[in-house]
Coordinates of C-alpha atoms in Angstrom, one line a residue:
M1 CA 16.3 37.4 13.9
R2 CA 17.5 35.1 11.1
S3 CA 17.5 32.4 13.5
L4 CA 14.4 33.7 15.1
K5 CA 13.2 32.9 10.8
K6 CA 14.6 29.4 10.5
L7 CA 12.9 28.3 13.8
I8 CA 9.2 29.1 13.0
P9 CA 8.6 26.8 10.0
H10 CA 10.1 24.0 12.5
I11 CA 7.8 24.9 15.6
F12 CA 4.3 24.7 12.5
L13 CA 5.8 21.4 11.5
M14 CA 6.0 19.9 15.2
G15 CA 2.5 21.3 15.7
Y16 CA 1.7 19.6 12.1
L17 CA 3.3 16.3 13.2
L18 CA 1.2 16.3 16.6
I19 CA -1.8 16.7 14.8
I20 CA -1.0 13.5 13.3
L21 CA 0.1 11.5 15.1
Y22 CA -1.8 12.6 18.1
P23 CA -4.3 10.1 17.5
F24 CA -2.7 7.2 16.4
L25 CA -0.8 7.8 20.0
F26 CA -4.0 7.9 22.5
V27 CA -5.6 4.5 20.2
L28 CA -1.5 3.1 20.9
F29 CA -2.3 4.4 24.7
S30 CA -6.2 3.1 25.0
S31 CA -4.8 -0.5 23.6
V32 CA -2.7 -0.8 26.9
K33 CA -5.1 0.5 29.4
T34 CA -6.9 -2.7 31.1
N35 CA -11.0 -1.3 30.4
N36 CA -13.7 1.5 29.0
Q37 CA -13.4 2.8 32.9
A38 CA -10.0 3.7 32.2
I39 CA -9.6 4.9 29.5
A40 CA -13.3 7.4 29.9
S41 CA -10.9 8.6 33.1
N42 CA -8.6 9.0 31.4
P43 CA -9.0 9.2 27.7
F44 CA -6.1 11.2 27.1
G45 CA -3.3 10.0 29.3
L46 CA -0.9 7.5 29.9
P47 CA -2.6 3.6 31.4
S48 CA -1.4 4.0 34.7
S49 CA -1.1 -0.2 34.4
I50 CA -0.5 -1.7 31.0
M51 CA -2.2 -4.4 29.7
F52 CA -0.4 -6.7 26.5
D53 CA -3.1 -9.1 26.5
N54 CA -5.5 -7.1 24.9
Y55 CA -3.2 -8.4 21.6
V56 CA -3.5 -11.4 22.2
N57 CA -7.2 -11.5 22.6
A58 CA -7.0 -9.4 19.5
W59 CA -4.6 -11.5 17.7
V60 CA -6.2 -14.9 18.7
N61 CA -9.7 -14.7 20.1
A62 CA -11.1 -12.0 17.0
K63 CA -9.5 -14.1 14.6
I64 CA -7.1 -10.8 13.5
S65 CA -4.0 -12.8 12.7
T66 CA -6.1 -14.6 10.1
Y67 CA -7.9 -12.0 8.5
F68 CA -3.4 -10.0 9.6
W69 CA -1.7 -12.6 7.2
N70 CA -4.5 -12.5 4.7
S71 CA -3.9 -9.1 3.8
L72 CA -0.2 -9.3 4.2
Y73 CA -0.5 -12.1 2.0
I74 CA -2.8 -10.9 -0.4
G75 CA -1.5 -6.7 -0.8
V76 CA 1.8 -8.5 -0.8
V77 CA 2.0 -10.8 -4.0
A78 CA -0.7 -8.8 -6.3
A79 CA 1.9 -5.7 -5.3
C80 CA 4.6 -7.4 -6.7
V81 CA 2.9 -8.8 -9.8
S82 CA 1.6 -5.9 -10.7
I83 CA 4.7 -4.1 -10.7
L84 CA 6.3 -6.9 -13.0
L85 CA 3.6 -6.2 -15.1
A86 CA 3.5 -2.3 -15.5
A87 CA 7.5 -2.3 -15.4
M88 CA 7.7 -4.8 -18.1
L89 CA 4.8 -3.0 -20.3
A90 CA 6.6 0.9 -19.4
F91 CA 9.5 -1.3 -20.3
A92 CA 8.6 -1.4 -23.8
V93 CA 6.4 2.2 -24.7
T94 CA 9.6 3.8 -23.4
R95 CA 12.1 2.0 -25.3
M96 CA 9.9 1.2 -28.5
R97 CA 11.3 1.7 -32.5
Y98 CA 7.3 3.2 -33.3
K99 CA 7.2 5.6 -31.4
K100 CA 3.4 6.7 -33.0
V101 CA 2.1 3.0 -31.8
S102 CA 4.7 3.5 -28.4
A103 CA 2.7 7.3 -27.2
I104 CA -0.8 5.1 -28.3
I105 CA -0.3 2.1 -25.7
F106 CA 0.5 5.2 -23.5
Q107 CA -2.5 7.6 -23.4
L108 CA -4.7 4.2 -23.4
I109 CA -2.9 4.0 -19.6
L110 CA -4.1 7.7 -19.5
V111 CA -7.3 6.6 -20.1
G112 CA -6.6 3.9 -17.3
M113 CA -6.5 6.5 -14.5
L114 CA -9.9 8.2 -15.2
I115 CA -12.2 5.9 -14.7
P116 CA -13.3 5.6 -11.2
N117 CA -12.8 2.5 -8.8
N118 CA -17.1 2.5 -8.0
S119 CA -18.1 2.5 -11.3
L120 CA -16.5 -0.7 -12.6
L121 CA -17.5 -2.4 -9.4
L122 CA -21.2 -5.0 -11.3
P123 CA -18.6 -5.2 -14.7
I124 CA -15.8 -6.4 -12.3
Y125 CA -17.7 -8.1 -10.0
G126 CA -20.3 -10.2 -13.4
I127 CA -16.4 -11.6 -15.3
M128 CA -15.6 -13.0 -11.8
R129 CA -18.5 -14.9 -11.4
N130 CA -18.1 -15.7 -15.2
L131 CA -15.2 -17.4 -14.4
N132 CA -15.8 -19.0 -11.3
I133 CA -13.2 -17.3 -8.5
L134 CA -15.6 -15.4 -6.5
D135 CA -14.7 -16.0 -2.7
T136 CA -11.7 -16.9 -3.1
R137 CA -8.0 -14.6 -3.4
M138 CA -8.7 -14.8 -7.1
A139 CA -11.4 -13.4 -6.7
L140 CA -8.9 -10.6 -5.6
F141 CA -6.0 -10.4 -7.4
L142 CA -6.3 -9.9 -9.9
P143 CA -9.1 -6.9 -9.7
Y144 CA -6.1 -5.4 -8.1
I145 CA -3.1 -6.2 -10.2
A146 CA -5.4 -4.9 -12.7
N147 CA -6.3 -1.4 -11.4
A148 CA -2.7 -0.5 -10.1
I149 CA -1.3 -1.7 -13.5
P150 CA -2.4 2.2 -15.1
F151 CA -0.6 3.7 -11.9
T152 CA 2.3 1.9 -12.2
V153 CA 3.3 2.3 -15.5
I154 CA 3.3 5.7 -15.2
I155 CA 5.7 6.3 -12.7
L156 CA 8.0 3.9 -13.8
A157 CA 8.1 5.3 -17.3
A158 CA 8.5 9.1 -16.1
F159 CA 11.1 6.8 -14.7
M160 CA 13.3 4.8 -17.6
R161 CA 13.0 7.7 -19.6
S162 CA 15.5 10.1 -17.1
L163 CA 17.9 6.4 -17.7
P164 CA 20.8 8.0 -20.1
G165 CA 20.2 5.9 -23.6
E166 CA 24.2 5.0 -23.7
I167 CA 24.2 2.4 -20.5
E168 CA 22.0 1.0 -22.2
E169 CA 23.6 1.0 -25.8
A170 CA 26.9 0.1 -23.1
A171 CA 25.2 -3.7 -22.6
V172 CA 23.5 -4.0 -26.6
I173 CA 27.2 -4.5 -27.4
D174 CA 28.0 -6.3 -24.6
G175 CA 25.9 -9.0 -26.3
L176 CA 23.0 -8.6 -24.2
R177 CA 19.5 -9.0 -25.3
P178 CA 16.3 -7.0 -25.0
A179 CA 15.0 -9.6 -21.9
G180 CA 19.0 -9.7 -20.3
L181 CA 18.7 -5.6 -20.9
F182 CA 15.4 -5.5 -19.0
A183 CA 16.6 -7.9 -16.0
R184 CA 20.3 -7.4 -15.5
I185 CA 19.9 -3.3 -16.0
I186 CA 16.6 -1.4 -16.1
I187 CA 15.4 -3.0 -13.1
P188 CA 18.5 -2.6 -10.8
L189 CA 17.9 0.9 -12.0
T190 CA 14.8 1.8 -11.9
V191 CA 15.0 0.4 -7.9
P192 CA 13.8 3.6 -6.4
A193 CA 10.2 4.3 -8.6
I194 CA 10.3 0.4 -7.6
V195 CA 10.1 0.7 -3.9
T196 CA 8.1 3.3 -4.3
V197 CA 5.1 2.3 -6.0
F198 CA 5.7 -1.3 -4.1
I199 CA 4.5 0.8 -1.3
I200 CA 1.1 2.6 -3.5
N201 CA 0.1 -0.2 -4.6
F202 CA 0.7 -2.1 -1.4
L203 CA -1.5 0.5 0.6
G204 CA -3.9 0.4 -1.4
N205 CA -4.1 -3.2 -1.1
W206 CA -4.3 -3.4 2.3
N207 CA -6.7 -0.9 3.0
E208 CA -9.2 -1.7 0.4
F209 CA -12.6 -2.5 1.0
L210 CA -14.7 -2.7 -1.2
L211 CA -13.9 -5.6 -3.4
A212 CA -13.3 -7.4 0.2
N213 CA -16.4 -7.1 1.0
Y214 CA -18.5 -8.6 -2.5
F215 CA -15.9 -10.5 -3.5
I216 CA -15.6 -12.9 -0.6
S217 CA -17.9 -14.6 2.3
S218 CA -15.8 -17.1 3.8
N219 CA -14.6 -15.7 7.3
E220 CA -11.3 -17.5 6.7
L221 CA -10.2 -16.0 3.6
K222 CA -11.3 -12.0 4.5
T223 CA -9.0 -9.4 4.6
L224 CA -8.2 -6.8 7.5
P225 CA -10.8 -4.0 6.4
I226 CA -13.6 -6.4 6.7
G227 CA -12.3 -8.3 9.4
M228 CA -12.3 -5.3 10.6
V229 CA -15.9 -4.4 10.5
G230 CA -17.2 -8.0 12.1
F231 CA -14.7 -7.0 15.0
R232 CA -16.3 -4.1 15.9
D233 CA -19.6 -5.4 16.0
A234 CA -18.5 -8.6 18.0
Y235 CA -16.5 -5.5 20.5
N236 CA -18.2 -2.6 20.4
T237 CA -17.8 -3.3 23.8
N238 CA -14.4 -3.5 24.3
Y239 CA -12.3 -0.3 23.1
A240 CA -8.9 -1.6 24.4
Q241 CA -9.2 -4.8 22.9
M242 CA -10.7 -2.6 19.5
S243 CA -7.7 0.3 20.2
A244 CA -5.0 -3.6 20.0
G245 CA -6.8 -4.1 16.3
I246 CA -6.6 -1.2 14.6
V247 CA -2.8 -1.2 15.9
F248 CA -2.1 -4.1 14.3
S249 CA -3.8 -3.1 10.6
V250 CA -1.2 0.0 11.6
L251 CA 1.4 -1.7 11.6
P252 CA 3.1 -2.8 8.3
V253 CA 2.8 0.0 7.3
M254 CA 5.1 1.7 9.4
I255 CA 7.2 -1.0 10.0
I256 CA 7.6 -1.0 5.9
Y257 CA 7.7 3.1 6.2
A258 CA 10.9 2.9 8.5
I259 CA 12.6 0.2 6.4
L260 CA 12.4 2.2 3.2
Q261 CA 12.0 5.5 3.5
E262 CA 15.1 6.4 2.1
K263 CA 14.6 4.5 -1.0
I264 CA 10.8 6.1 -1.1
I265 CA 11.7 9.8 -1.3
E266 CA 14.8 8.3 -3.5
G267 CA 11.9 6.9 -5.6
V268 CA 9.5 10.7 -5.8
T269 CA 12.7 12.7 -6.8
A270 CA 14.5 11.6 -8.9
G271 CA 14.0 12.0 -12.1
S272 CA 12.3 15.2 -11.1
V273 CA 15.5 16.9 -12.6
K274 CA 18.1 16.3 -16.1
G275 CA 21.4 17.0 -16.3

């Protein structure tokens, strides 16, 4: 009876896992089928013959390679810059001697999370136009970085508050200045939280559609979500190639999760229990 009780949660979890993975498996199987007829005749089954040419055609002919590298470059750089700025701000907020000023700054950061991103579209567009950087990568870098800073500061500040103060005191006695304390002590100890917010920021940048759709018009600078819309319109009769393009859009996220899953769990759970 006791073993049955332990088995029931695992059964529910396996069922939930199948529900989550099944749409992706459907897309994965469809991406290696020969044509639309093969997908329509056996939509939920394994392919009778594997067709890897769909990936080549999607990568080359539909310019998925250009959109893919644009998204990867913008997503990674914007996430790294936002984490660097947010880490410095979180360090200042959690270690400032002026507690009232620190509290005010932190409250202003919280207010930044309460403003819906879509409501800022027109003001951001006006700023980008006045700066004359529309249809450039900088038109996406700046909004992505600014949008990620409030959430990143909150997560990193919560983690930094859980670090023992004795470590910093020992470092100061050894002669470290604030810059050295931040770079050589705080940042290494905060790596689990940094990895977690990097994943979240990267996913937000990777999947972002609205700003990229309005701020980028050159085909060479379009990101993957925008390119996939054009890909769908141009190749709407070839579902196998469409599925291959979808797999390309999901692949980096799966790789990052597979490599950094331990750090992600550490970042989510670290600092939750004190003592």
